[in-house]
PDB file of C-alpha atoms and ligand atoms in Angstrom:
ATOM      1  CA  MET P  29     -95.109 -24.348  90.647  1.00 73.00           C
ATOM      2  CA  LEU P  30     -95.209 -22.304  93.823  1.00 84.00           C
ATOM      3  CA  ASN P  31     -96.093 -24.674  96.588  1.00 92.00           C
ATOM      4  CA  ARG P  32     -94.083 -23.527  99.507  1.00 97.00           C
ATOM      5  CA  ILE P  33     -93.989 -19.808 100.240  1.00 98.00           C
ATOM      6  CA  LEU P  34     -91.877 -17.961 102.777  1.00 98.00           C
ATOM      7  CA  ILE P  35     -92.716 -14.511 104.131  1.00 98.00           C
ATOM      8  CA  LEU P  36     -89.879 -12.638 105.794  1.00 98.00           C
ATOM      9  CA  ALA P  37     -91.138  -9.898 108.042  1.00 98.00           C
ATOM     10  CA  PRO P  38     -88.708  -7.601 109.893  1.00 97.00           C
ATOM     11  CA  HIS P  39     -91.262  -7.011 112.623  1.00 94.00           C
ATOM     12  CA  THR P  40     -94.497  -8.746 113.529  1.00 91.00           C
ATOM     13  CA  ASP P  41     -97.207  -7.099 111.375  1.00 92.00           C
ATOM     14  CA  ASP P  42     -95.084  -6.210 108.273  1.00 95.00           C
ATOM     15  CA  GLY P  43     -95.996  -9.490 106.529  1.00 96.00           C
ATOM     16  CA  GLU P  44     -99.722  -9.042 107.222  1.00 95.00           C
ATOM     17  CA  PHE P  45     -99.592  -5.554 105.743  1.00 95.00           C
ATOM     18  CA  GLY P  46     -97.283  -6.332 102.792  1.00 97.00           C
ATOM     19  CA  CYS P  47     -98.829  -9.537 101.603  1.00 98.00           C
ATOM     20  CA  GLY P  48    -101.692 -10.613 103.999  1.00 98.00           C
ATOM     21  CA  GLY P  49    -104.183 -10.869 101.179  1.00 98.00           C
ATOM     22  CA  ALA P  50    -101.770 -13.028  99.005  1.00 98.00           C
ATOM     23  CA  ALA P  51    -100.971 -15.174 102.046  1.00 98.00           C
ATOM     24  CA  LYS P  52    -104.689 -15.876 102.666  1.00 98.00           C
ATOM     25  CA  LYS P  53    -105.317 -16.599  99.039  1.00 98.00           C
ATOM     26  CA  TRP P  54    -102.362 -19.032  98.820  1.00 98.00           C
ATOM     27  CA  GLY P  55    -103.431 -20.758 102.040  1.00 97.00           C
ATOM     28  CA  GLN P  56    -106.944 -21.175 100.581  1.00 97.00           C
ATOM     29  CA  GLU P  57    -105.290 -22.747  97.446  1.00 97.00           C
ATOM     30  CA  GLY P  58    -103.582 -25.340  99.642  1.00 96.00           C
ATOM     31  CA  LYS P  59    -100.093 -23.903  99.363  1.00 97.00           C
ATOM     32  CA  GLU P  60     -97.821 -24.059 102.355  1.00 97.00           C
ATOM     33  CA  VAL P  61     -97.236 -20.589 103.761  1.00 98.00           C
ATOM     34  CA  HIS P  62     -94.391 -19.991 106.287  1.00 98.00           C
ATOM     35  CA  TYR P  63     -93.912 -16.731 108.160  1.00 97.00           C
ATOM     36  CA  ILE P  64     -90.746 -15.603 110.018  1.00 97.00           C
ATOM     37  CA  ALA P  65     -90.811 -12.447 111.999  1.00 97.00           C
ATOM     38  CA  PHE P  66     -87.368 -11.191 113.044  1.00 97.00           C
ATOM     39  CA  SER P  67     -88.538  -9.058 115.949  1.00 94.00           C
ATOM     40  CA  SER P  68     -91.514  -8.849 118.128  1.00 82.00           C
ATOM     41  CA  ALA P  69     -90.460  -5.218 118.731  1.00 70.00           C
ATOM     42  CA  ARG P  70     -90.624  -5.253 122.492  1.00 72.00           C
ATOM     43  CA  LYS P  71     -89.377  -1.698 122.558  1.00 71.00           C
ATOM     44  CA  SER P  72     -92.330  -0.456 120.478  1.00 71.00           C
ATOM     45  CA  VAL P  73     -94.978  -1.674 122.792  1.00 73.00           C
ATOM     46  CA  PRO P  74     -96.947   1.323 124.226  1.00 75.00           C
ATOM     47  CA  LYS P  75     -96.512   1.865 127.989  1.00 77.00           C
ATOM     48  CA  GLY P  76     -98.901  -0.060 130.195  1.00 78.00           C
ATOM     49  CA  MET P  77     -99.057  -3.045 127.798  1.00 82.00           C
ATOM     50  CA  PRO P  78     -97.232  -6.393 128.411  1.00 81.00           C
ATOM     51  CA  ASP P  79     -93.983  -6.376 126.506  1.00 79.00           C
ATOM     52  CA  ASP P  80     -94.747  -9.711 124.809  1.00 83.00           C
ATOM     53  CA  ILE P  81     -98.175  -8.405 123.528  1.00 86.00           C
ATOM     54  CA  LEU P  82     -96.886  -8.453 119.870  1.00 87.00           C
ATOM     55  CA  GLU P  83     -96.144 -12.129 120.181  1.00 88.00           C
ATOM     56  CA  LYS P  84     -99.707 -12.865 121.114  1.00 91.00           C
ATOM     57  CA  GLU P  85    -101.058 -10.466 118.400  1.00 92.00           C
ATOM     58  CA  ILE P  86     -99.033 -12.077 115.613  1.00 94.00           C
ATOM     59  CA  ARG P  87    -100.316 -15.548 116.614  1.00 94.00           C
ATOM     60  CA  GLU P  88    -103.893 -14.238 116.403  1.00 95.00           C
ATOM     61  CA  ALA P  89    -103.188 -12.302 113.152  1.00 96.00           C
ATOM     62  CA  THR P  90    -101.487 -15.196 111.267  1.00 96.00           C
ATOM     63  CA  GLU P  91    -104.302 -17.529 112.475  1.00 96.00           C
ATOM     64  CA  VAL P  92    -106.793 -15.202 110.729  1.00 97.00           C
ATOM     65  CA  LEU P  93    -104.752 -15.528 107.548  1.00 97.00           C
ATOM     66  CA  GLY P  94    -104.871 -19.374 107.794  1.00 96.00           C
ATOM     67  CA  ILE P  95    -101.085 -19.722 108.501  1.00 97.00           C
ATOM     68  CA  HIS P  96    -100.484 -22.880 110.501  1.00 95.00           C
ATOM     69  CA  GLN P  97     -98.922 -21.977 113.975  1.00 95.00           C
ATOM     70  CA  SER P  98     -96.211 -24.552 113.337  1.00 96.00           C
ATOM     71  CA  HIS P  99     -95.238 -22.439 110.241  1.00 97.00           C
ATOM     72  CA  LEU P 100     -94.715 -19.340 112.283  1.00 97.00           C
ATOM     73  CA  THR P 101     -91.106 -18.567 113.518  1.00 96.00           C
ATOM     74  CA  LEU P 102     -90.562 -15.674 115.925  1.00 95.00           C
ATOM     75  CA  LEU P 103     -87.020 -14.397 116.300  1.00 95.00           C
ATOM     76  CA  ASP P 104     -86.022 -11.658 118.819  1.00 93.00           C
ATOM     77  CA  TYR P 105     -83.682  -9.136 117.191  1.00 96.00           C
ATOM     78  CA  PRO P 106     -83.908  -5.668 118.755  1.00 95.00           C
ATOM     79  CA  VAL P 107     -86.024  -3.229 116.773  1.00 93.00           C
ATOM     80  CA  ARG P 108     -84.249  -0.498 114.888  1.00 94.00           C
ATOM     81  CA  GLU P 109     -80.837  -2.297 115.476  1.00 96.00           C
ATOM     82  CA  PHE P 110     -80.877  -4.844 112.697  1.00 97.00           C
ATOM     83  CA  PRO P 111     -77.962  -3.371 110.751  1.00 98.00           C
ATOM     84  CA  ALA P 112     -75.767  -4.280 113.761  1.00 98.00           C
ATOM     85  CA  TYR P 113     -76.790  -7.960 113.399  1.00 98.00           C
ATOM     86  CA  ARG P 114     -76.540  -8.419 109.631  1.00 98.00           C
ATOM     87  CA  GLN P 115     -74.374 -11.512 109.763  1.00 98.00           C
ATOM     88  CA  GLN P 116     -76.511 -13.297 112.350  1.00 98.00           C
ATOM     89  CA  ILE P 117     -79.604 -12.498 110.477  1.00 98.00           C
ATOM     90  CA  LEU P 118     -78.032 -13.832 107.211  1.00 98.00           C
ATOM     91  CA  GLU P 119     -77.053 -17.050 109.055  1.00 98.00           C
ATOM     92  CA  ASP P 120     -80.571 -17.562 110.487  1.00 98.00           C
ATOM     93  CA  MET P 121     -82.029 -16.999 107.003  1.00 98.00           C
ATOM     94  CA  ILE P 122     -79.606 -19.512 105.466  1.00 98.00           C
ATOM     95  CA  ARG P 123     -80.352 -22.035 108.196  1.00 97.00           C
ATOM     96  CA  LEU P 124     -84.160 -21.628 107.976  1.00 96.00           C
ATOM     97  CA  GLY P 125     -84.025 -21.520 104.150  1.00 96.00           C
ATOM     98  CA  LYS P 126     -82.267 -24.990 104.144  1.00 96.00           C
ATOM     99  CA  GLU P 127     -84.983 -26.360 106.414  1.00 96.00           C
ATOM    100  CA  LEU P 128     -88.029 -24.871 104.530  1.00 96.00           C
ATOM    101  CA  LYS P 129     -86.791 -24.950 100.925  1.00 95.00           C
ATOM    102  CA  PRO P 130     -89.311 -22.276  99.694  1.00 97.00           C
ATOM    103  CA  ASP P 131     -90.215 -21.871  96.079  1.00 95.00           C
ATOM    104  CA  LEU P 132     -91.047 -18.191  96.581  1.00 98.00           C
ATOM    105  CA  VAL P 133     -89.743 -15.741  99.150  1.00 98.00           C
ATOM    106  CA  LEU P 134     -91.586 -12.385 100.010  1.00 98.00           C
ATOM    107  CA  LEU P 135     -89.628  -9.676 101.781  1.00 98.00           C
ATOM    108  CA  PRO P 136     -89.561  -5.891 102.110  1.00 98.00           C
ATOM    109  CA  SER P 137     -88.995  -4.216  98.676  1.00 98.00           C
ATOM    110  CA  SER P 138     -85.490  -3.057  97.703  1.00 96.00           C
ATOM    111  CA  ASP P 139     -86.708   0.635  98.038  1.00 94.00           C
ATOM    112  CA  ASP P 140     -87.820   0.280 101.721  1.00 96.00           C
ATOM    113  CA  THR P 141     -85.974   2.873 103.674  1.00 96.00           C
ATOM    114  CA  HIS P 142     -86.531   1.620 107.226  1.00 96.00           C
ATOM    115  CA  GLN P 143     -83.195   0.277 108.497  1.00 97.00           C
ATOM    116  CA  ASP P 144     -84.539  -3.054 109.695  1.00 97.00           C
ATOM    117  CA  HIS P 145     -86.520  -3.471 106.531  1.00 98.00           C
ATOM    118  CA  GLN P 146     -83.459  -2.659 104.419  1.00 98.00           C
ATOM    119  CA  THR P 147     -81.447  -5.263 106.367  1.00 98.00           C
ATOM    120  CA  ILE P 148     -84.030  -7.957 105.731  1.00 98.00           C
ATOM    121  CA  SER P 149     -84.386  -6.972 102.126  1.00 98.00           C
ATOM    122  CA  GLN P 150     -80.588  -7.016 101.482  1.00 98.00           C
ATOM    123  CA  GLU P 151     -79.697 -10.030 103.541  1.00 98.00           C
ATOM    124  CA  GLY P 152     -82.798 -11.861 102.257  1.00 98.00           C
ATOM    125  CA  PHE P 153     -81.414 -11.348  98.682  1.00 98.00           C
ATOM    126  CA  ARG P 154     -78.093 -12.851  99.725  1.00 98.00           C
ATOM    127  CA  ALA P 155     -79.792 -15.810 101.471  1.00 98.00           C
ATOM    128  CA  PHE P 156     -82.349 -16.679  98.844  1.00 97.00           C
ATOM    129  CA  LYS P 157     -80.803 -15.363  95.549  1.00 94.00           C
ATOM    130  CA  LYS P 158     -81.152 -18.819  93.866  1.00 94.00           C
ATOM    131  CA  MET P 159     -84.994 -18.752  94.082  1.00 94.00           C
ATOM    132  CA  SER P 160     -87.869 -16.514  93.120  1.00 97.00           C
ATOM    133  CA  MET P 161     -88.236 -13.485  95.318  1.00 97.00           C
ATOM    134  CA  VAL P 162     -90.644 -10.510  95.363  1.00 98.00           C
ATOM    135  CA  GLY P 163     -90.685  -7.453  97.491  1.00 98.00           C
ATOM    136  CA  TYR P 164     -93.911  -6.280  99.198  1.00 98.00           C
ATOM    137  CA  GLU P 165     -95.164  -2.743  99.511  1.00 97.00           C
ATOM    138  CA  MET P 166     -94.970  -0.449 102.465  1.00 94.00           C
ATOM    139  CA  PRO P 167     -96.042   2.908 101.105  1.00 92.00           C
ATOM    140  CA  TYR P 168     -95.021   4.818 104.213  1.00 90.00           C
ATOM    141  CA  ASN P 169     -91.436   3.548 103.978  1.00 93.00           C
ATOM    142  CA  ASN P 170     -90.924   3.507 100.227  1.00 92.00           C
ATOM    143  CA  ILE P 171     -89.467   6.322  98.085  1.00 90.00           C
ATOM    144  CA  SER P 172     -90.606   4.445  94.952  1.00 94.00           C
ATOM    145  CA  PHE P 173     -92.098   1.023  94.308  1.00 97.00           C
ATOM    146  CA  SER P 174     -92.177  -1.023  91.154  1.00 96.00           C
ATOM    147  CA  THR P 175     -95.502  -2.580  90.616  1.00 97.00           C
ATOM    148  CA  ASN P 176     -94.495  -5.396  88.325  1.00 96.00           C
ATOM    149  CA  MET P 177     -96.274  -8.343  89.781  1.00 98.00           C
ATOM    150  CA  PHE P 178     -99.937  -8.426  90.983  1.00 98.00           C
ATOM    151  CA  VAL P 179    -101.874 -10.937  93.077  1.00 98.00           C
ATOM    152  CA  VAL P 180    -105.589 -10.605  92.458  1.00 98.00           C
ATOM    153  CA  LEU P 181    -107.700 -10.696  95.667  1.00 98.00           C
ATOM    154  CA  ASN P 182    -111.383 -11.188  96.323  1.00 98.00           C
ATOM    155  CA  GLU P 183    -113.362  -9.261  98.825  1.00 98.00           C
ATOM    156  CA  GLU P 184    -113.078 -11.892 101.559  1.00 98.00           C
ATOM    157  CA  GLN P 185    -109.293 -11.984 101.235  1.00 98.00           C
ATOM    158  CA  VAL P 186    -109.105  -8.180 101.640  1.00 98.00           C
ATOM    159  CA  LYS P 187    -111.472  -8.436 104.639  1.00 98.00           C
ATOM    160  CA  LYS P 188    -109.247 -11.156 106.187  1.00 97.00           C
ATOM    161  CA  LYS P 189    -106.172  -8.910 105.745  1.00 97.00           C
ATOM    162  CA  ILE P 190    -108.011  -6.023 107.538  1.00 96.00           C
ATOM    163  CA  GLU P 191    -109.113  -8.479 110.306  1.00 96.00           C
ATOM    164  CA  ALA P 192    -105.546  -9.764 110.723  1.00 95.00           C
ATOM    165  CA  LEU P 193    -104.103  -6.234 111.056  1.00 94.00           C
ATOM    166  CA  GLN P 194    -106.821  -5.364 113.584  1.00 93.00           C
ATOM    167  CA  CYS P 195    -105.502  -8.093 115.857  1.00 93.00           C
ATOM    168  CA  TYR P 196    -102.651  -5.646 116.552  1.00 91.00           C
ATOM    169  CA  LYS P 197    -104.499  -3.617 119.213  1.00 87.00           C
ATOM    170  CA  SER P 198    -101.110  -2.414 120.572  1.00 86.00           C
ATOM    171  CA  GLN P 199    -100.399  -0.761 117.194  1.00 84.00           C
ATOM    172  CA  ALA P 200    -103.780   0.926 116.646  1.00 83.00           C
ATOM    173  CA  HIS P 201    -101.965   4.206 116.087  1.00 82.00           C
ATOM    174  CA  LYS P 202    -100.154   2.943 113.032  1.00 80.00           C
ATOM    175  CA  PRO P 203    -101.297   4.020 109.501  1.00 74.00           C
ATOM    176  CA  TYR P 204    -101.967   0.440 108.566  1.00 74.00           C
ATOM    177  CA  SER P 205    -104.705   0.064 111.171  1.00 79.00           C
ATOM    178  CA  ASN P 206    -106.774   2.475 109.007  1.00 90.00           C
ATOM    179  CA  ILE P 207    -109.259   0.336 107.232  1.00 93.00           C
ATOM    180  CA  ASP P 208    -109.804   2.872 104.442  1.00 95.00           C
ATOM    181  CA  PHE P 209    -106.102   2.999 103.769  1.00 94.00           C
ATOM    182  CA  ILE P 210    -105.785  -0.846 103.486  1.00 95.00           C
ATOM    183  CA  GLU P 211    -108.820  -1.200 101.352  1.00 97.00           C
ATOM    184  CA  GLY P 212    -107.987   1.902  99.279  1.00 97.00           C
ATOM    185  CA  LEU P 213    -104.424   0.526  98.481  1.00 97.00           C
ATOM    186  CA  ALA P 214    -106.021  -2.851  97.401  1.00 98.00           C
ATOM    187  CA  ARG P 215    -108.359  -0.849  95.199  1.00 98.00           C
ATOM    188  CA  VAL P 216    -105.572   1.176  93.584  1.00 98.00           C
ATOM    189  CA  ARG P 217    -103.578  -1.928  92.860  1.00 98.00           C
ATOM    190  CA  GLY P 218    -106.580  -3.726  91.523  1.00 98.00           C
ATOM    191  CA  THR P 219    -107.524  -0.804  89.269  1.00 98.00           C
ATOM    192  CA  GLN P 220    -104.032  -0.949  87.692  1.00 98.00           C
ATOM    193  CA  ILE P 221    -104.904  -4.323  86.323  1.00 98.00           C
ATOM    194  CA  GLY P 222    -108.619  -4.001  85.837  1.00 98.00           C
ATOM    195  CA  VAL P 223    -109.836  -5.910  88.828  1.00 98.00           C
ATOM    196  CA  ARG P 224    -111.475  -4.727  92.078  1.00 98.00           C
ATOM    197  CA  TYR P 225    -108.646  -5.728  94.522  1.00 98.00           C
ATOM    198  CA  ALA P 226    -105.070  -6.707  94.294  1.00 98.00           C
ATOM    199  CA  GLU P 227    -101.722  -6.593  96.071  1.00 98.00           C
ATOM    200  CA  ALA P 228     -98.699  -5.401  94.114  1.00 98.00           C
ATOM    201  CA  PHE P 229     -95.079  -6.695  94.344  1.00 98.00           C
ATOM    202  CA  GLU P 230     -91.678  -5.803  93.060  1.00 98.00           C
ATOM    203  CA  VAL P 231     -90.119  -8.718  91.232  1.00 98.00           C
ATOM    204  CA  ILE P 232     -86.609  -8.919  92.546  1.00 98.00           C
ATOM    205  CA  ARG P 233     -85.731 -12.400  91.048  1.00 97.00           C
ATOM    206  CA  TRP P 234     -87.883 -14.848  89.120  1.00 96.00           C
ATOM    207  CA  VAL P 235     -86.644 -18.445  88.432  1.00 95.00           C
ATOM    208  CA  VAL P 236     -88.538 -20.554  86.025  1.00 93.00           C
ATOM    209  CA  THR P 237     -87.826 -24.293  86.438  1.00 87.00           C
TER     210      THR P 237
HETATM  211 ZN1  LIG X   2     -91.479  -3.160 110.297  1.00 95.98          ZN
END
């Protein structure tokens, strides 16, 4: 059974976009959802905004998704420089993995081309290869994406995902802040399996106990 779920987000907001609907659903089902963000992307904050704004925004966004604040871990690796910190990132993952003992890990897909996302995907595989692991979808980073696992969502869960992403007022220029895009992608993934809404995932490893 999947009772303890761990979301690995390179930057604040990646987890909300990649699997915010599933996180909401699992929380509603009483599962324990943990979220680790490896950077609060201080360098990506628009001029004129406080440089810790993303830390405040992720707290609001994860709250909307029903993630307990004590299950949120914020690390501070410099955005776009993750490849230089591979070993440290791996060691953090191994340490946090031992503490949390997740049954399922969600991380950027193996086809994600962003350098920070690639680092989290690759080091995440090394750290968590003994357990079930799926990659989440970031259409603007992926060359291809294998849709071989789906999580069915209801309308409320999609609405909460949108609401969570809208907490990121500092990132309003990003594609994911477009409601039609988020809703449209959930509809596309739902249509693939004959339901109204879904999120799709790449199965990287699946362990049946
Ligand atoms: Zn990111």
